[in-house]
Coordinates of C-alpha atoms in Angstrom, one line a residue:
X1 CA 0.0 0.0 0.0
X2 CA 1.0 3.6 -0.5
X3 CA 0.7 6.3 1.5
X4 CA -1.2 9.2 0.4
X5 CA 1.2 12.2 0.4
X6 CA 0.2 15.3 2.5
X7 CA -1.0 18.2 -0.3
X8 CA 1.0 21.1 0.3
X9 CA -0.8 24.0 1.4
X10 CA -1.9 27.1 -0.7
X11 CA 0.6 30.1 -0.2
X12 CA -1.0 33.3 1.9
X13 CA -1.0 36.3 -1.0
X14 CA -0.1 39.1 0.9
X15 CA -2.7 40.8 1.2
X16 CA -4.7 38.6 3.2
X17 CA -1.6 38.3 6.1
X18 CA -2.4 42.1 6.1
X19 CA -6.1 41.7 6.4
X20 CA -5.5 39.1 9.3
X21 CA -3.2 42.1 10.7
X22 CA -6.2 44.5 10.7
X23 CA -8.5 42.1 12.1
X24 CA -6.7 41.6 15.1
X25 CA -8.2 43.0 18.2
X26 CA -5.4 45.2 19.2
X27 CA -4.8 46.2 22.9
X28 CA -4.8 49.9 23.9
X29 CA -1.5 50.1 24.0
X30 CA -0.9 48.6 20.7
X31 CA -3.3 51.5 19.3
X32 CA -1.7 54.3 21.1
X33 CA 1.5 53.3 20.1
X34 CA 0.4 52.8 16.0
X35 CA -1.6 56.2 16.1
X36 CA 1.8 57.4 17.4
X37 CA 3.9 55.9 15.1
X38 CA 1.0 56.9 12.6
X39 CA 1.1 60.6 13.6
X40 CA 4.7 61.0 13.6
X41 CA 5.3 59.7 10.8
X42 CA 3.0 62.2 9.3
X43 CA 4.5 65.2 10.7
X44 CA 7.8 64.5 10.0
X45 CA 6.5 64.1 6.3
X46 CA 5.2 67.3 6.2
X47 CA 7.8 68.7 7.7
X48 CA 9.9 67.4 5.2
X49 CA 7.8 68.2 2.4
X50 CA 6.9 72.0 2.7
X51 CA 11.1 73.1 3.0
X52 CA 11.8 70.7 0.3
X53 CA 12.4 73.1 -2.2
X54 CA 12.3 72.1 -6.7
X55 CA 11.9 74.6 -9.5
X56 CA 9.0 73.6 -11.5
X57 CA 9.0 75.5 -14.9
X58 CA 5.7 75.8 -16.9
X59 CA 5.7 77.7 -20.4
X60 CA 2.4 79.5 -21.3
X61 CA 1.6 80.7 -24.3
X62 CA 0.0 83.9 -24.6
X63 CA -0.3 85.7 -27.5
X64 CA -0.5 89.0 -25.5
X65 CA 3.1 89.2 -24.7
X66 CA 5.3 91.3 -27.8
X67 CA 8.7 90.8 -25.6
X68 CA 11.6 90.2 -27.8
X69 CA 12.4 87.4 -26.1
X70 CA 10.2 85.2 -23.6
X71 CA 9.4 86.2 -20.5
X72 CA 10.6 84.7 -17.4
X73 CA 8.6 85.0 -13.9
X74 CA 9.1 82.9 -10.6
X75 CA 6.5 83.0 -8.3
X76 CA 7.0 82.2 -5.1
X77 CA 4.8 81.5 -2.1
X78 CA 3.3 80.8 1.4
X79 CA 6.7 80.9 3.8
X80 CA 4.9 80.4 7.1
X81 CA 7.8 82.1 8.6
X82 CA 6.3 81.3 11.8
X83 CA 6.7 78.0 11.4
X84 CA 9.7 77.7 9.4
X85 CA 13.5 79.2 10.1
X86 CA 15.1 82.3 8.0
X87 CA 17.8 79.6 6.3
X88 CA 14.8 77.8 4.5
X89 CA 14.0 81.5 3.5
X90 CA 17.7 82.1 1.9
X91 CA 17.7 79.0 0.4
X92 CA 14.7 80.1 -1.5
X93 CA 16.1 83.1 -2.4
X94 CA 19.2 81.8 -4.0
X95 CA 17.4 79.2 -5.9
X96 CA 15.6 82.2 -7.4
X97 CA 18.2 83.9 -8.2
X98 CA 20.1 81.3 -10.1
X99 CA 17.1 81.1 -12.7
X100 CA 17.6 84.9 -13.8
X101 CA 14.2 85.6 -13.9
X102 CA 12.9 88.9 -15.6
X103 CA 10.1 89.3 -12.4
X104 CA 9.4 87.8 -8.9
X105 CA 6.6 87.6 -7.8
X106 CA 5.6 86.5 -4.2
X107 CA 2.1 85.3 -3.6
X108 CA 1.5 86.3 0.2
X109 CA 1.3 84.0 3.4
X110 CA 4.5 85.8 4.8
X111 CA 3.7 85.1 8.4
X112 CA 0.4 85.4 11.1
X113 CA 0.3 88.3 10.5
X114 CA 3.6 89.6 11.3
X115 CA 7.5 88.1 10.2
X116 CA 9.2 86.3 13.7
X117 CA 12.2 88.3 14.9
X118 CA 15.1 89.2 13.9
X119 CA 13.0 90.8 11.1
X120 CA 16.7 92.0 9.7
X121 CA 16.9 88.4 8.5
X122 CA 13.8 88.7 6.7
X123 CA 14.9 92.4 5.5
X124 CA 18.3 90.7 4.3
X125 CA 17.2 88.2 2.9
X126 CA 14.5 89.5 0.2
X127 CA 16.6 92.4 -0.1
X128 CA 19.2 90.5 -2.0
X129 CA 16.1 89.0 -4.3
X130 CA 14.3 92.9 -4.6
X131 CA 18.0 94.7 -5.4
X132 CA 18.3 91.6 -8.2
X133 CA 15.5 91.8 -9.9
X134 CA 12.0 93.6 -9.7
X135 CA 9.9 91.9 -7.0
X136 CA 6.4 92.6 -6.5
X137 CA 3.9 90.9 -3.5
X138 CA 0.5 90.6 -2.7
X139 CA -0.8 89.8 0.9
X140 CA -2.1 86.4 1.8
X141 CA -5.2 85.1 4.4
X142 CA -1.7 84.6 7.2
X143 CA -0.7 88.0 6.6
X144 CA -4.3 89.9 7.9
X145 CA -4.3 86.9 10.4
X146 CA -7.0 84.8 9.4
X147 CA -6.6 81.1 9.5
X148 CA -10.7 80.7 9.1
X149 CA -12.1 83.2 11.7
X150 CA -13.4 86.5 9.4
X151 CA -13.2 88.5 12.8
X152 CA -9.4 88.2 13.4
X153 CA -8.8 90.4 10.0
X154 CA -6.1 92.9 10.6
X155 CA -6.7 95.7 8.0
X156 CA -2.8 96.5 7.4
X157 CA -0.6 94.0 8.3
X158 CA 3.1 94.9 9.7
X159 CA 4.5 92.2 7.4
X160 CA 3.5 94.5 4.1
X161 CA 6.1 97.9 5.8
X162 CA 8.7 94.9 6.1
X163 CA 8.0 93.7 2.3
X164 CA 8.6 97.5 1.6
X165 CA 11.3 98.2 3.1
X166 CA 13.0 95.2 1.8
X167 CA 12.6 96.9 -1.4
X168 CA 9.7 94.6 -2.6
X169 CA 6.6 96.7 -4.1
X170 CA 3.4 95.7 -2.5
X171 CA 0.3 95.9 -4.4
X172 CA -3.1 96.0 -3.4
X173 CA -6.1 96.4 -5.6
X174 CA -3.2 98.2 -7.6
X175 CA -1.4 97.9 -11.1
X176 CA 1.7 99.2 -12.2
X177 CA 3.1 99.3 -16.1
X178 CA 6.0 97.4 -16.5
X179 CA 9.1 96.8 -19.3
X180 CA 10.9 93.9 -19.3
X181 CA 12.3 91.2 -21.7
X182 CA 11.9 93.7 -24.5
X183 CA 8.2 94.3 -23.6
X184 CA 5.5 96.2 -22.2
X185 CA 3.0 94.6 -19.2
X186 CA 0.5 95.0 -17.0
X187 CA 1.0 93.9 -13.5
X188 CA -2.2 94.1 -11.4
X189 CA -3.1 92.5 -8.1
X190 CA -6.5 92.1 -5.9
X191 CA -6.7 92.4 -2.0
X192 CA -7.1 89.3 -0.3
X193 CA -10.5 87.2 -0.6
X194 CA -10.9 85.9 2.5
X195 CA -10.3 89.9 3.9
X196 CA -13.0 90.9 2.4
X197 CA -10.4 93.3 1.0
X198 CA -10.9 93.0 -3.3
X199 CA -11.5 95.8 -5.1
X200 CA -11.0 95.0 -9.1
X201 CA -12.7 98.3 -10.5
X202 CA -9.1 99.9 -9.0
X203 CA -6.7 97.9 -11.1
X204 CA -8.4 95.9 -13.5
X205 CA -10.7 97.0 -17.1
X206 CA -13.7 95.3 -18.1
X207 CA -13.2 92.4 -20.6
X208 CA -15.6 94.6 -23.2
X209 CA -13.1 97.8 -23.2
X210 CA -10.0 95.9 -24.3
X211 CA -9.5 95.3 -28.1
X212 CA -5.9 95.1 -28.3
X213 CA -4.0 95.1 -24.8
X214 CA -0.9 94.4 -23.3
X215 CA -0.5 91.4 -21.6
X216 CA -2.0 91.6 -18.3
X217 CA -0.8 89.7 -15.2
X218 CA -3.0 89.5 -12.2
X219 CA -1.3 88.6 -8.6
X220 CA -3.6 87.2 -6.0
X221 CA -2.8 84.9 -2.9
X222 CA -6.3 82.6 -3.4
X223 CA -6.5 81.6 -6.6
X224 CA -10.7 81.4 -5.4
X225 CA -10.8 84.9 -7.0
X226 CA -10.6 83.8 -10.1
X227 CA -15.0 83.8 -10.3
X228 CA -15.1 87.5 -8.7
X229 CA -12.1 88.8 -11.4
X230 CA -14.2 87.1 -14.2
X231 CA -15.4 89.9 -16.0
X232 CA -12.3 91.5 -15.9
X233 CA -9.4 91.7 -18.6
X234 CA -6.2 89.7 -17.4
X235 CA -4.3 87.2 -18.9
X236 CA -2.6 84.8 -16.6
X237 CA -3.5 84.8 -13.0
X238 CA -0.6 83.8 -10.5
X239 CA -1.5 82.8 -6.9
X240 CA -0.3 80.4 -4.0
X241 CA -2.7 79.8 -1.1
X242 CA -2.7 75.9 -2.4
X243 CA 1.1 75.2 -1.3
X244 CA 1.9 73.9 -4.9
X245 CA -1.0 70.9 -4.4

């Protein structure tokens, strides 16, 4: 007679050893210490995430522009100096520099609502960027200190004198005229949404007045304005407020 041989078992995919995982009752313990793990690990993401700095070039086409050459802009956006040291500031600045950009332009979020000391640093440090090249700002939600909370709004923010002094031009509900690369262009910029604080009719013209314009750049920290500047004339609206997501 022969003995029947034993049948070798089925292999356990993966994913059902992690499903057996989950399905464990887990003491308290055990679920402090994941949501621990867990949470950690998440902060030290998005630590990591927000000062990790890349140039990410997009080239628009705009038929507006009659530079001789194309025009170059950086934007930059949302420090949080609150939250984050002055070196993760002159980093930025540095990187900037090293694409010889035409215009800079910073899309608000400086701080709540005020830069931390030394505010020389922050003087310094967008000094060097404002002396380089021109370097115009708008003010962010931070900047009048709202986070959510309407009633908190802070009407002129310390941060935009700072800016100034710097040497960086703050606009709000402003334009200027500009020259650059060989061309001529509007630069205009709304007050901040969430502020209450937009006023178009003072640096923008109705879309039905403008046959032929120059191109027309619109600055503004939440890029949410975008339905209330509808019926305006601009041609490429820059703006932050989503931290590059």
């Amino acid at each position: 007679m022969t003995t029947p041989s034993a049948e070798t078992p089925a292999p356990v995919s993966f994913w059902r050893r992690m499903g057996g995982l989950f399905s464990r009752k887990l003491t308290w313990r055990q679920s402090l210490t994941t949501l621990f793990v867990l949470a950690t690990s998440l902060y030290l993401w998005m630590r990591f995430e927000a000062t990790w700095l890349r140039v990410r070039e997009e080239a628009v086409a705009i038929p507006a522009w009659n530079g001789q050459r194309p025009l170059k802009i950086v934007l930059m956006s949302d420090f949080h100096l609150d939250y984050f040291d002055y070196g993760y500031l002159e980093r930025t600045v540095n990187l900037v520099l090293a694409q010889k950009p035409d215009l800079v332009l910073l899309g608000g979020d400086f701080g709540t609502p005020n830069v931390p000391e030394p505010e020389i640093e922050f003087l310094l440090h967008l000094g060097n960027l404002a002396h380089a090249v021109p370097t115009y700002a708008c003010l962010g939600n931070h900047d009048h200190g709202l986070s959510f909370s309407p009633d908190t709004t802070i009407r002129n923010p310390p941060v935009a004198s700072l800016l100034e002094e710097a040497g960086v031009k703050v606009l709000r509900n402003a334009r200027v005229d500009l020259e650059v690369a060989g061309g001529r262009l509007v630069l205009a910029s709304v007050g901040e949404i969430w502020a209450n604080d937009m006023d178009p009719e003072r640096c923008l013209e109705r879309e039905a007045a403008f046959a032929a314009a120059p191109l027309t750049l619109l600055l503004a920290h939440n890029p949410d304005c975008k339905e209330a500047v509808a019926a305006f004339h601009w041609d490429l609206l820059c703006s932050g407020h989503t931290h590059a997501g």
